[in-house]
């Protein structure tokens, strides 16, 4: 990658960060998709890229890297947004080389989710194990439909039990209101009643630190396996399950 293109990637990173883009998204868009394209075009400047260059890049992704249509479609979106932004801000004096390229189509896989039976099976297993923390986490995460990154940021005083709501700092660094069920609120209260510490975090690990994403993922995998659930269970699956049950 030439230094000019690297400079534009760093500039685009600043633009995306200022717009509230998360580090995870920045890494995927800029330091995975766009960096790969920059390495593919070599010494050629982003400003000199043609439609043919982009189409040949997609061919390279399909044939040399064995990327799926879904993966290449994501790269297409990353490139298109990059050029639209840089042209709009007048860093590039050119037409978007992706303007006339048709959107890459792919068949999206149906999202997996827990059936109502599997969800009840998981909760019953935790009740049998007297895992009050696990029950509280799952019911709060499920009923609110929140991401794991949003749940782990909560503190003891984050929940309004009267209005059954709380606020989280979500994607785009924007606060949003989340609702939770009466059952979830009661489960959280029951969990907090067992706590003898002064840690402000809503959920704690066994080491009395704020419960981490990695620890929660391990907890869910282990609990689901021991509960006899065949499919892989992970935090985001609770969001999918909630969405499916609302249909």
mmCIF file of N, CA, C and O in Angstrom, residues 58-159:
data_model
loop_
_atom_site.group_PDB
_atom_site.id
_atom_site.type_symbol
_atom_site.label_atom_id
_atom_site.label_comp_id
_atom_site.label_asym_id
_atom_site.label_seq_id
_atom_site.Cartn_x
_atom_site.Cartn_y
_atom_site.Cartn_z
ATOM 1 N N UNK A 58 -13.201 -7.425 -7.265
ATOM 2 C CA UNK A 58 -14.260 -8.351 -6.852
ATOM 3 C C UNK A 58 -13.993 -9.754 -7.410
ATOM 4 O O UNK A 58 -14.211 -10.756 -6.713
ATOM 5 N N UNK A 59 -13.523 -9.824 -8.654
ATOM 6 C CA UNK A 59 -13.185 -11.113 -9.255
ATOM 7 C C UNK A 59 -12.064 -11.790 -8.467
ATOM 8 O O UNK A 59 -12.110 -12.993 -8.207
ATOM 9 N N UNK A 60 -11.078 -10.986 -8.079
ATOM 10 C CA UNK A 60 -9.969 -11.496 -7.263
ATOM 11 C C UNK A 60 -10.486 -12.059 -5.938
ATOM 12 O O UNK A 60 -10.053 -13.134 -5.504
ATOM 13 N N UNK A 61 -11.427 -11.369 -5.320
ATOM 14 C CA UNK A 61 -11.988 -11.829 -4.044
ATOM 15 C C UNK A 61 -12.734 -13.149 -4.212
ATOM 16 O O UNK A 61 -12.617 -14.046 -3.368
ATOM 17 N N UNK A 62 -13.468 -13.260 -5.335
ATOM 18 C CA UNK A 62 -14.223 -14.492 -5.579
ATOM 19 C C UNK A 62 -13.299 -15.661 -5.927
ATOM 20 O O UNK A 62 -13.451 -16.757 -5.377
ATOM 21 N N UNK A 63 -12.357 -15.438 -6.836
ATOM 22 C CA UNK A 63 -11.562 -16.548 -7.385
ATOM 23 C C UNK A 63 -10.301 -16.861 -6.591
ATOM 24 O O UNK A 63 -9.961 -18.030 -6.392
ATOM 25 N N UNK A 64 -9.589 -15.840 -6.140
ATOM 26 C CA UNK A 64 -8.323 -16.068 -5.439
ATOM 27 C C UNK A 64 -8.506 -16.239 -3.934
ATOM 28 O O UNK A 64 -7.811 -17.035 -3.300
ATOM 29 N N UNK A 65 -9.458 -15.493 -3.374
ATOM 30 C CA UNK A 65 -9.669 -15.545 -1.917
ATOM 31 C C UNK A 65 -10.861 -16.442 -1.535
ATOM 32 O O UNK A 65 -11.084 -16.687 -0.347
ATOM 33 N N UNK A 66 -11.583 -16.918 -2.558
ATOM 34 C CA UNK A 66 -12.750 -17.788 -2.320
ATOM 35 C C UNK A 66 -13.775 -17.157 -1.374
ATOM 36 O O UNK A 66 -14.386 -17.846 -0.551
ATOM 37 N N UNK A 67 -13.939 -15.842 -1.490
ATOM 38 C CA UNK A 67 -14.935 -15.142 -0.673
ATOM 39 C C UNK A 67 -16.342 -15.478 -1.146
ATOM 40 O O UNK A 67 -16.575 -15.711 -2.333
ATOM 41 N N UNK A 68 -17.284 -15.479 -0.224
ATOM 42 C CA UNK A 68 -18.689 -15.696 -0.572
ATOM 43 C C UNK A 68 -19.268 -14.410 -1.157
ATOM 44 O O UNK A 68 -18.682 -13.324 -1.009
ATOM 45 N N UNK A 69 -20.422 -14.525 -1.790
ATOM 46 C CA UNK A 69 -21.100 -13.345 -2.342
ATOM 47 C C UNK A 69 -21.439 -12.365 -1.225
ATOM 48 O O UNK A 69 -21.372 -11.140 -1.415
ATOM 49 N N UNK A 70 -21.807 -12.879 -0.054
ATOM 50 C CA UNK A 70 -22.138 -12.007 1.069
ATOM 51 C C UNK A 70 -20.925 -11.188 1.506
ATOM 52 O O UNK A 70 -21.028 -9.986 1.786
ATOM 53 N N UNK A 71 -19.750 -11.828 1.548
ATOM 54 C CA UNK A 71 -18.511 -11.140 1.946
ATOM 55 C C UNK A 71 -18.124 -10.079 0.926
ATOM 56 O O UNK A 71 -17.757 -8.952 1.291
ATOM 57 N N UNK A 72 -18.214 -10.419 -0.361
ATOM 58 C CA UNK A 72 -17.852 -9.451 -1.404
ATOM 59 C C UNK A 72 -18.864 -8.310 -1.433
ATOM 60 O O UNK A 72 -18.501 -7.152 -1.680
ATOM 61 N N UNK A 73 -20.112 -8.604 -1.150
ATOM 62 C CA UNK A 73 -21.129 -7.560 -1.083
ATOM 63 C C UNK A 73 -20.798 -6.559 0.021
ATOM 64 O O UNK A 73 -20.986 -5.347 -0.142
ATOM 65 N N UNK A 74 -20.301 -7.061 1.150
ATOM 66 C CA UNK A 74 -19.908 -6.159 2.231
ATOM 67 C C UNK A 74 -18.742 -5.275 1.796
ATOM 68 O O UNK A 74 -18.699 -4.083 2.090
ATOM 69 N N UNK A 75 -17.796 -5.854 1.083
ATOM 70 C CA UNK A 75 -16.655 -5.077 0.576
ATOM 71 C C UNK A 75 -17.130 -4.006 -0.400
ATOM 72 O O UNK A 75 -16.621 -2.878 -0.419
ATOM 73 N N UNK A 76 -18.119 -4.353 -1.218
ATOM 74 C CA UNK A 76 -18.691 -3.389 -2.157
ATOM 75 C C UNK A 76 -19.311 -2.215 -1.405
ATOM 76 O O UNK A 76 -19.105 -1.047 -1.773
ATOM 77 N N UNK A 77 -20.038 -2.497 -0.342
ATOM 78 C CA UNK A 77 -20.656 -1.436 0.464
ATOM 79 C C UNK A 77 -19.590 -0.563 1.115
ATOM 80 O O UNK A 77 -19.725 0.665 1.168
ATOM 81 N N UNK A 78 -18.519 -1.198 1.616
ATOM 82 C CA UNK A 78 -17.436 -0.444 2.259
ATOM 83 C C UNK A 78 -16.770 0.499 1.268
ATOM 84 O O UNK A 78 -16.523 1.674 1.567
ATOM 85 N N UNK A 79 -16.484 -0.007 0.080
ATOM 86 C CA UNK A 79 -15.845 0.815 -0.951
ATOM 87 C C UNK A 79 -16.747 1.942 -1.412
ATOM 88 O O UNK A 79 -16.301 3.094 -1.578
ATOM 89 N N UNK A 80 -18.007 1.633 -1.625
ATOM 90 C CA UNK A 80 -18.948 2.644 -2.102
ATOM 91 C C UNK A 80 -19.096 3.787 -1.096
ATOM 92 O O UNK A 80 -19.070 4.964 -1.466
ATOM 93 N N UNK A 81 -19.220 3.451 0.172
ATOM 94 C CA UNK A 81 -19.346 4.475 1.213
ATOM 95 C C UNK A 81 -18.077 5.317 1.312
ATOM 96 O O UNK A 81 -18.144 6.536 1.510
ATOM 97 N N UNK A 82 -16.937 4.660 1.179
ATOM 98 C CA UNK A 82 -15.651 5.360 1.220
ATOM 99 C C UNK A 82 -15.570 6.404 0.110
ATOM 100 O O UNK A 82 -15.266 7.578 0.365
ATOM 101 N N UNK A 83 -15.865 5.986 -1.126
ATOM 102 C CA UNK A 83 -15.773 6.921 -2.250
ATOM 103 C C UNK A 83 -16.828 8.020 -2.171
ATOM 104 O O UNK A 83 -16.552 9.192 -2.458
ATOM 105 N N UNK A 84 -18.024 7.668 -1.762
ATOM 106 C CA UNK A 84 -19.076 8.687 -1.623
ATOM 107 C C UNK A 84 -18.663 9.764 -0.624
ATOM 108 O O UNK A 84 -18.860 10.960 -0.870
ATOM 109 N N UNK A 85 -18.098 9.334 0.493
ATOM 110 C CA UNK A 85 -17.683 10.282 1.531
ATOM 111 C C UNK A 85 -16.537 11.161 1.070
ATOM 112 O O UNK A 85 -16.575 12.394 1.237
ATOM 113 N N UNK A 86 -15.515 10.543 0.494
ATOM 114 C CA UNK A 86 -14.322 11.302 0.095
ATOM 115 C C UNK A 86 -14.614 12.256 -1.067
ATOM 116 O O UNK A 86 -14.031 13.346 -1.144
ATOM 117 N N UNK A 87 -15.544 11.873 -1.951
ATOM 118 C CA UNK A 87 -15.926 12.755 -3.054
ATOM 119 C C UNK A 87 -16.789 13.901 -2.536
ATOM 120 O O UNK A 87 -16.600 15.068 -2.917
ATOM 121 N N UNK A 88 -17.725 13.589 -1.660
ATOM 122 C CA UNK A 88 -18.605 14.615 -1.093
ATOM 123 C C UNK A 88 -17.808 15.665 -0.333
ATOM 124 O O UNK A 88 -18.114 16.868 -0.399
ATOM 125 N N UNK A 89 -16.769 15.231 0.371
ATOM 126 C CA UNK A 89 -15.946 16.162 1.157
ATOM 127 C C UNK A 89 -14.833 16.803 0.319
ATOM 128 O O UNK A 89 -13.993 17.514 0.851
ATOM 129 N N UNK A 90 -14.817 16.466 -0.978
ATOM 130 C CA UNK A 90 -13.902 17.065 -1.954
ATOM 131 C C UNK A 90 -12.437 16.708 -1.703
ATOM 132 O O UNK A 90 -11.529 17.453 -2.080
ATOM 133 N N UNK A 91 -12.216 15.553 -1.082
ATOM 134 C CA UNK A 91 -10.840 15.041 -0.988
ATOM 135 C C UNK A 91 -10.469 14.381 -2.307
ATOM 136 O O UNK A 91 -9.304 14.361 -2.683
ATOM 137 N N UNK A 92 -11.490 13.820 -2.994
ATOM 138 C CA UNK A 92 -11.284 13.213 -4.303
ATOM 139 C C UNK A 92 -12.086 13.997 -5.336
ATOM 140 O O UNK A 92 -13.277 14.247 -5.150
ATOM 141 N N UNK A 93 -11.429 14.394 -6.441
ATOM 142 C CA UNK A 93 -12.113 15.076 -7.534
ATOM 143 C C UNK A 93 -12.329 14.069 -8.662
ATOM 144 O O UNK A 93 -11.549 13.980 -9.599
ATOM 145 N N UNK A 94 -13.378 13.285 -8.525
ATOM 146 C CA UNK A 94 -13.618 12.197 -9.466
ATOM 147 C C UNK A 94 -15.067 11.726 -9.327
ATOM 148 O O UNK A 94 -15.780 12.166 -8.431
ATOM 149 N N UNK A 95 -15.480 10.850 -10.235
ATOM 150 C CA UNK A 95 -16.770 10.197 -10.089
ATOM 151 C C UNK A 95 -16.570 8.893 -9.322
ATOM 152 O O UNK A 95 -15.506 8.266 -9.401
ATOM 153 N N UNK A 96 -17.584 8.508 -8.588
ATOM 154 C CA UNK A 96 -17.508 7.269 -7.820
ATOM 155 C C UNK A 96 -17.373 6.090 -8.797
ATOM 156 O O UNK A 96 -18.275 5.844 -9.602
ATOM 157 N N UNK A 97 -16.260 5.338 -8.732
ATOM 158 C CA UNK A 97 -16.067 4.222 -9.680
ATOM 159 C C UNK A 97 -17.042 3.069 -9.479
ATOM 160 O O UNK A 97 -17.098 2.149 -10.295
ATOM 161 N N UNK A 98 -17.821 3.118 -8.403
ATOM 162 C CA UNK A 98 -18.790 2.040 -8.154
ATOM 163 C C UNK A 98 -20.205 2.411 -8.595
ATOM 164 O O UNK A 98 -21.123 1.598 -8.475
ATOM 165 N N UNK A 99 -20.368 3.628 -9.102
ATOM 166 C CA UNK A 99 -21.711 4.110 -9.441
ATOM 167 C C UNK A 99 -22.483 3.195 -10.378
ATOM 168 O O UNK A 99 -23.693 3.019 -10.229
ATOM 169 N N UNK A 100 -21.798 2.640 -11.364
ATOM 170 C CA UNK A 100 -22.482 1.852 -12.387
ATOM 171 C C UNK A 100 -22.351 0.346 -12.175
ATOM 172 O O UNK A 100 -22.749 -0.437 -13.041
ATOM 173 N N UNK A 101 -21.791 -0.042 -11.048
ATOM 174 C CA UNK A 101 -21.647 -1.472 -10.746
ATOM 175 C C UNK A 101 -22.879 -1.945 -9.984
ATOM 176 O O UNK A 101 -23.243 -1.363 -8.964
ATOM 177 N N UNK A 102 -23.508 -2.972 -10.491
ATOM 178 C CA UNK A 102 -24.709 -3.484 -9.843
ATOM 179 C C UNK A 102 -24.384 -4.083 -8.480
ATOM 180 O O UNK A 102 -23.301 -4.625 -8.271
ATOM 181 N N UNK A 103 -25.339 -3.959 -7.586
ATOM 182 C CA UNK A 103 -25.180 -4.502 -6.245
ATOM 183 C C UNK A 103 -25.037 -6.016 -6.312
ATOM 184 O O UNK A 103 -25.828 -6.699 -6.963
ATOM 185 N N UNK A 104 -24.001 -6.520 -5.647
ATOM 186 C CA UNK A 104 -23.785 -7.969 -5.605
ATOM 187 C C UNK A 104 -24.876 -8.616 -4.770
ATOM 188 O O UNK A 104 -25.116 -8.218 -3.628
ATOM 189 N N UNK A 105 -25.547 -9.599 -5.341
ATOM 190 C CA UNK A 105 -26.665 -10.239 -4.658
ATOM 191 C C UNK A 105 -26.211 -11.539 -3.999
ATOM 192 O O UNK A 105 -25.303 -12.211 -4.475
ATOM 193 N N UNK A 106 -26.845 -11.865 -2.908
ATOM 194 C CA UNK A 106 -26.549 -13.121 -2.225
ATOM 195 C C UNK A 106 -27.796 -13.570 -1.479
ATOM 196 O O UNK A 106 -28.673 -12.768 -1.155
ATOM 197 N N UNK A 107 -27.867 -14.852 -1.234
ATOM 198 C CA UNK A 107 -28.979 -15.416 -0.472
ATOM 199 C C UNK A 107 -28.599 -15.421 1.002
ATOM 200 O O UNK A 107 -27.698 -16.164 1.413
ATOM 201 N N UNK A 108 -29.255 -14.568 1.768
ATOM 202 C CA UNK A 108 -28.928 -14.478 3.192
ATOM 203 C C UNK A 108 -29.491 -15.685 3.928
ATOM 204 O O UNK A 108 -30.591 -16.155 3.644
ATOM 205 N N UNK A 109 -28.701 -16.185 4.871
ATOM 206 C CA UNK A 109 -29.133 -17.329 5.661
ATOM 207 C C UNK A 109 -30.174 -16.878 6.682
ATOM 208 O O UNK A 109 -30.063 -15.802 7.252
ATOM 209 N N UNK A 110 -31.189 -17.713 6.897
ATOM 210 C CA UNK A 110 -32.162 -17.355 7.945
ATOM 211 C C UNK A 110 -31.477 -17.328 9.301
ATOM 212 O O UNK A 110 -30.647 -18.195 9.604
ATOM 213 N N UNK A 111 -31.787 -16.327 10.117
ATOM 214 C CA UNK A 111 -31.150 -16.207 11.419
ATOM 215 C C UNK A 111 -31.636 -17.301 12.355
ATOM 216 O O UNK A 111 -32.836 -17.555 12.464
ATOM 217 N N UNK A 112 -30.688 -17.941 13.019
ATOM 218 C CA UNK A 112 -31.059 -18.972 13.978
ATOM 219 C C UNK A 112 -31.600 -18.312 15.243
ATOM 220 O O UNK A 112 -31.305 -17.151 15.541
ATOM 221 N N UNK A 113 -32.391 -19.050 15.977
ATOM 222 C CA UNK A 113 -32.956 -18.531 17.220
ATOM 223 C C UNK A 113 -33.364 -19.707 18.090
ATOM 224 O O UNK A 113 -33.453 -20.853 17.624
ATOM 225 N N UNK A 114 -33.600 -19.448 19.346
ATOM 226 C CA UNK A 114 -34.076 -20.485 20.250
ATOM 227 C C UNK A 114 -35.590 -20.633 20.102
ATOM 228 O O UNK A 114 -36.301 -19.631 20.031
ATOM 229 N N UNK A 115 -36.049 -21.857 20.070
ATOM 230 C CA UNK A 115 -37.486 -22.073 20.082
ATOM 231 C C UNK A 115 -37.992 -21.760 21.489
ATOM 232 O O UNK A 115 -37.211 -21.657 22.437
ATOM 233 N N UNK A 116 -39.287 -21.614 21.630
ATOM 234 C CA UNK A 116 -39.845 -21.338 22.951
ATOM 235 C C UNK A 116 -39.532 -22.476 23.916
ATOM 236 O O UNK A 116 -39.260 -22.247 25.106
ATOM 237 N N UNK A 117 -39.533 -23.687 23.390
ATOM 238 C CA UNK A 117 -39.208 -24.854 24.219
ATOM 239 C C UNK A 117 -37.757 -24.795 24.682
ATOM 240 O O UNK A 117 -37.451 -25.062 25.855
ATOM 241 N N UNK A 118 -36.846 -24.449 23.767
ATOM 242 C CA UNK A 118 -35.422 -24.373 24.118
ATOM 243 C C UNK A 118 -35.166 -23.258 25.124
ATOM 244 O O UNK A 118 -34.346 -23.416 26.055
ATOM 245 N N UNK A 119 -35.860 -22.127 24.952
ATOM 246 C CA UNK A 119 -35.675 -21.013 25.882
ATOM 247 C C UNK A 119 -36.122 -21.424 27.287
ATOM 248 O O UNK A 119 -35.414 -21.180 28.272
ATOM 249 N N UNK A 120 -37.284 -22.064 27.378
ATOM 250 C CA UNK A 120 -37.781 -22.522 28.668
ATOM 251 C C UNK A 120 -36.845 -23.574 29.267
ATOM 252 O O UNK A 120 -36.622 -23.623 30.482
ATOM 253 N N UNK A 121 -36.296 -24.400 28.401
ATOM 254 C CA UNK A 121 -35.363 -25.449 28.818
ATOM 255 C C UNK A 121 -34.113 -24.836 29.451
ATOM 256 O O UNK A 121 -33.619 -25.317 30.479
ATOM 257 N N UNK A 122 -33.620 -23.763 28.849
ATOM 258 C CA UNK A 122 -32.435 -23.082 29.369
ATOM 259 C C UNK A 122 -32.720 -22.430 30.714
ATOM 260 O O UNK A 122 -31.929 -22.558 31.663
ATOM 261 N N UNK A 123 -33.848 -21.752 30.819
ATOM 262 C CA UNK A 123 -34.219 -21.095 32.076
ATOM 263 C C UNK A 123 -34.435 -22.136 33.179
ATOM 264 O O UNK A 123 -33.997 -21.953 34.322
ATOM 265 N N UNK A 124 -35.095 -23.245 32.851
ATOM 266 C CA UNK A 124 -35.349 -24.287 33.852
ATOM 267 C C UNK A 124 -34.043 -24.897 34.348
ATOM 268 O O UNK A 124 -33.894 -25.188 35.546
ATOM 269 N N UNK A 125 -33.101 -25.072 33.445
ATOM 270 C CA UNK A 125 -31.790 -25.600 33.833
ATOM 271 C C UNK A 125 -31.124 -24.674 34.843
ATOM 272 O O UNK A 125 -30.584 -25.127 35.868
ATOM 273 N N UNK A 126 -31.167 -23.367 34.586
ATOM 274 C CA UNK A 126 -30.543 -22.395 35.488
ATOM 275 C C UNK A 126 -31.272 -22.340 36.829
ATOM 276 O O UNK A 126 -30.650 -22.148 37.879
ATOM 277 N N UNK A 127 -32.593 -22.514 36.789
ATOM 278 C CA UNK A 127 -33.355 -22.559 38.040
ATOM 279 C C UNK A 127 -32.956 -23.777 38.865
ATOM 280 O O UNK A 127 -32.788 -23.686 40.094
ATOM 281 N N UNK A 128 -32.773 -24.908 38.198
ATOM 282 C CA UNK A 128 -32.347 -26.121 38.894
ATOM 283 C C UNK A 128 -30.954 -25.962 39.497
ATOM 284 O O UNK A 128 -30.673 -26.524 40.564
ATOM 285 N N UNK A 129 -30.116 -25.182 38.796
ATOM 286 C CA UNK A 129 -28.751 -24.923 39.275
ATOM 287 C C UNK A 129 -28.707 -23.777 40.282
ATOM 288 O O UNK A 129 -27.660 -23.477 40.840
ATOM 289 N N UNK A 130 -29.874 -23.145 40.490
ATOM 290 C CA UNK A 130 -29.968 -21.961 41.363
ATOM 291 C C UNK A 130 -28.996 -20.864 40.935
ATOM 292 O O UNK A 130 -28.396 -20.174 41.763
ATOM 293 N N UNK A 131 -28.855 -20.712 39.611
ATOM 294 C CA UNK A 131 -27.993 -19.668 39.045
ATOM 295 C C UNK A 131 -28.816 -18.396 38.871
ATOM 296 O O UNK A 131 -29.322 -18.105 37.784
ATOM 297 N N UNK A 132 -28.959 -17.636 39.945
ATOM 298 C CA UNK A 132 -29.795 -16.435 39.942
ATOM 299 C C UNK A 132 -29.232 -15.372 39.000
ATOM 300 O O UNK A 132 -29.976 -14.683 38.305
ATOM 301 N N UNK A 133 -27.914 -15.240 38.975
ATOM 302 C CA UNK A 133 -27.288 -14.261 38.081
ATOM 303 C C UNK A 133 -27.562 -14.605 36.618
ATOM 304 O O UNK A 133 -27.903 -13.725 35.812
ATOM 305 N N UNK A 134 -27.414 -15.884 36.272
ATOM 306 C CA UNK A 134 -27.640 -16.303 34.890
ATOM 307 C C UNK A 134 -29.063 -16.056 34.436
ATOM 308 O O UNK A 134 -29.303 -15.596 33.317
ATOM 309 N N UNK A 135 -30.010 -16.359 35.306
ATOM 310 C CA UNK A 135 -31.428 -16.129 34.981
ATOM 311 C C UNK A 135 -31.676 -14.637 34.766
ATOM 312 O O UNK A 135 -32.345 -14.240 33.806
ATOM 313 N N UNK A 136 -31.130 -13.808 35.664
ATOM 314 C CA UNK A 136 -31.326 -12.363 35.554
ATOM 315 C C UNK A 136 -30.754 -11.826 34.252
ATOM 316 O O UNK A 136 -31.391 -11.023 33.552
ATOM 317 N N UNK A 137 -29.543 -12.288 33.903
ATOM 318 C CA UNK A 137 -28.917 -11.813 32.665
ATOM 319 C C UNK A 137 -29.755 -12.200 31.444
ATOM 320 O O UNK A 137 -30.038 -11.367 30.572
ATOM 321 N N UNK A 138 -30.141 -13.467 31.362
ATOM 322 C CA UNK A 138 -30.859 -13.946 30.177
ATOM 323 C C UNK A 138 -32.214 -13.266 30.037
ATOM 324 O O UNK A 138 -32.595 -12.824 28.950
ATOM 325 N N UNK A 139 -32.960 -13.147 31.124
ATOM 326 C CA UNK A 139 -34.286 -12.522 31.042
ATOM 327 C C UNK A 139 -34.192 -11.037 30.700
ATOM 328 O O UNK A 139 -35.007 -10.521 29.927
ATOM 329 N N UNK A 140 -33.197 -10.354 31.250
ATOM 330 C CA UNK A 140 -33.034 -8.927 30.946
ATOM 331 C C UNK A 140 -32.589 -8.741 29.502
ATOM 332 O O UNK A 140 -33.115 -7.885 28.783
ATOM 333 N N UNK A 141 -31.621 -9.538 29.075
ATOM 334 C CA UNK A 141 -31.119 -9.440 27.708
ATOM 335 C C UNK A 141 -32.212 -9.786 26.700
ATOM 336 O O UNK A 141 -32.391 -9.088 25.699
ATOM 337 N N UNK A 142 -32.964 -10.844 26.978
ATOM 338 C CA UNK A 142 -34.026 -11.288 26.072
ATOM 339 C C UNK A 142 -35.163 -10.271 26.003
ATOM 340 O O UNK A 142 -35.584 -9.864 24.913
ATOM 341 N N UNK A 143 -35.661 -9.836 27.162
ATOM 342 C CA UNK A 143 -36.844 -8.966 27.155
ATOM 343 C C UNK A 143 -36.544 -7.576 26.611
ATOM 344 O O UNK A 143 -37.396 -6.935 26.006
ATOM 345 N N UNK A 144 -35.311 -7.102 26.803
ATOM 346 C CA UNK A 144 -34.947 -5.764 26.309
ATOM 347 C C UNK A 144 -34.484 -5.794 24.863
ATOM 348 O O UNK A 144 -34.529 -4.780 24.168
ATOM 349 N N UNK A 145 -34.003 -6.963 24.409
ATOM 350 C CA UNK A 145 -33.476 -7.060 23.051
ATOM 351 C C UNK A 145 -32.165 -6.337 22.878
ATOM 352 O O UNK A 145 -31.774 -5.994 21.751
ATOM 353 N N UNK A 146 -31.451 -6.101 23.974
ATOM 354 C CA UNK A 146 -30.201 -5.337 23.913
ATOM 355 C C UNK A 146 -29.011 -6.195 23.494
ATOM 356 O O UNK A 146 -28.999 -7.413 23.668
ATOM 357 N N UNK A 147 -28.022 -5.536 22.934
ATOM 358 C CA UNK A 147 -26.766 -6.188 22.608
ATOM 359 C C UNK A 147 -25.982 -6.446 23.896
ATOM 360 O O UNK A 147 -26.155 -5.739 24.889
ATOM 361 N N UNK A 148 -25.079 -7.400 23.845
ATOM 362 C CA UNK A 148 -24.280 -7.716 25.016
ATOM 363 C C UNK A 148 -23.433 -6.520 25.448
ATOM 364 O O UNK A 148 -23.239 -6.267 26.635
ATOM 365 N N UNK A 149 -22.946 -5.742 24.468
ATOM 366 C CA UNK A 149 -22.125 -4.571 24.790
ATOM 367 C C UNK A 149 -22.930 -3.529 25.557
ATOM 368 O O UNK A 149 -22.367 -2.731 26.321
ATOM 369 N N UNK A 150 -24.245 -3.534 25.369
ATOM 370 C CA UNK A 150 -25.117 -2.590 26.059
ATOM 371 C C UNK A 150 -25.479 -3.093 27.457
ATOM 372 O O UNK A 150 -25.559 -2.311 28.405
ATOM 373 N N UNK A 151 -25.674 -4.408 27.587
ATOM 374 C CA UNK A 151 -26.023 -4.975 28.881
ATOM 375 C C UNK A 151 -24.874 -4.852 29.873
ATOM 376 O O UNK A 151 -25.077 -4.503 31.044
ATOM 377 N N UNK A 152 -23.652 -5.123 29.417
ATOM 378 C CA UNK A 152 -22.520 -5.135 30.355
ATOM 379 C C UNK A 152 -22.134 -3.732 30.828
ATOM 380 O O UNK A 152 -21.384 -3.608 31.798
ATOM 381 N N UNK A 153 -22.630 -2.695 30.167
ATOM 382 C CA UNK A 153 -22.319 -1.337 30.614
ATOM 383 C C UNK A 153 -23.267 -0.859 31.711
ATOM 384 O O UNK A 153 -23.037 0.179 32.332
ATOM 385 N N UNK A 154 -24.330 -1.632 31.982
ATOM 386 C CA UNK A 154 -25.326 -1.216 32.959
ATOM 387 C C UNK A 154 -24.793 -1.272 34.388
ATOM 388 O O UNK A 154 -23.992 -2.138 34.730
ATOM 389 N N UNK A 155 -25.300 -0.351 35.209
ATOM 390 C CA UNK A 155 -24.990 -0.331 36.638
ATOM 391 C C UNK A 155 -26.234 -0.658 37.445
ATOM 392 O O UNK A 155 -27.347 -0.713 36.909
ATOM 393 N N UNK A 156 -26.044 -0.832 38.747
ATOM 394 C CA UNK A 156 -27.168 -1.153 39.629
ATOM 395 C C UNK A 156 -28.302 -0.132 39.505
ATOM 396 O O UNK A 156 -29.476 -0.478 39.552
ATOM 397 N N UNK A 157 -27.916 1.137 39.382
ATOM 398 C CA UNK A 157 -28.922 2.196 39.371
ATOM 399 C C UNK A 157 -29.410 2.556 37.964
ATOM 400 O O UNK A 157 -30.093 3.553 37.774
ATOM 401 N N UNK A 158 -29.048 1.735 36.963
ATOM 402 C CA UNK A 158 -29.442 2.035 35.578
ATOM 403 C C UNK A 158 -30.909 1.736 35.307
ATOM 404 O O UNK A 158 -31.536 2.353 34.450
ATOM 405 N N UNK A 159 -31.474 0.764 36.030
ATOM 406 C CA UNK A 159 -32.829 0.309 35.747
ATOM 407 C C UNK A 159 -33.886 1.087 36.528
ATOM 408 O O UNK A 159 -33.746 1.297 37.729
#
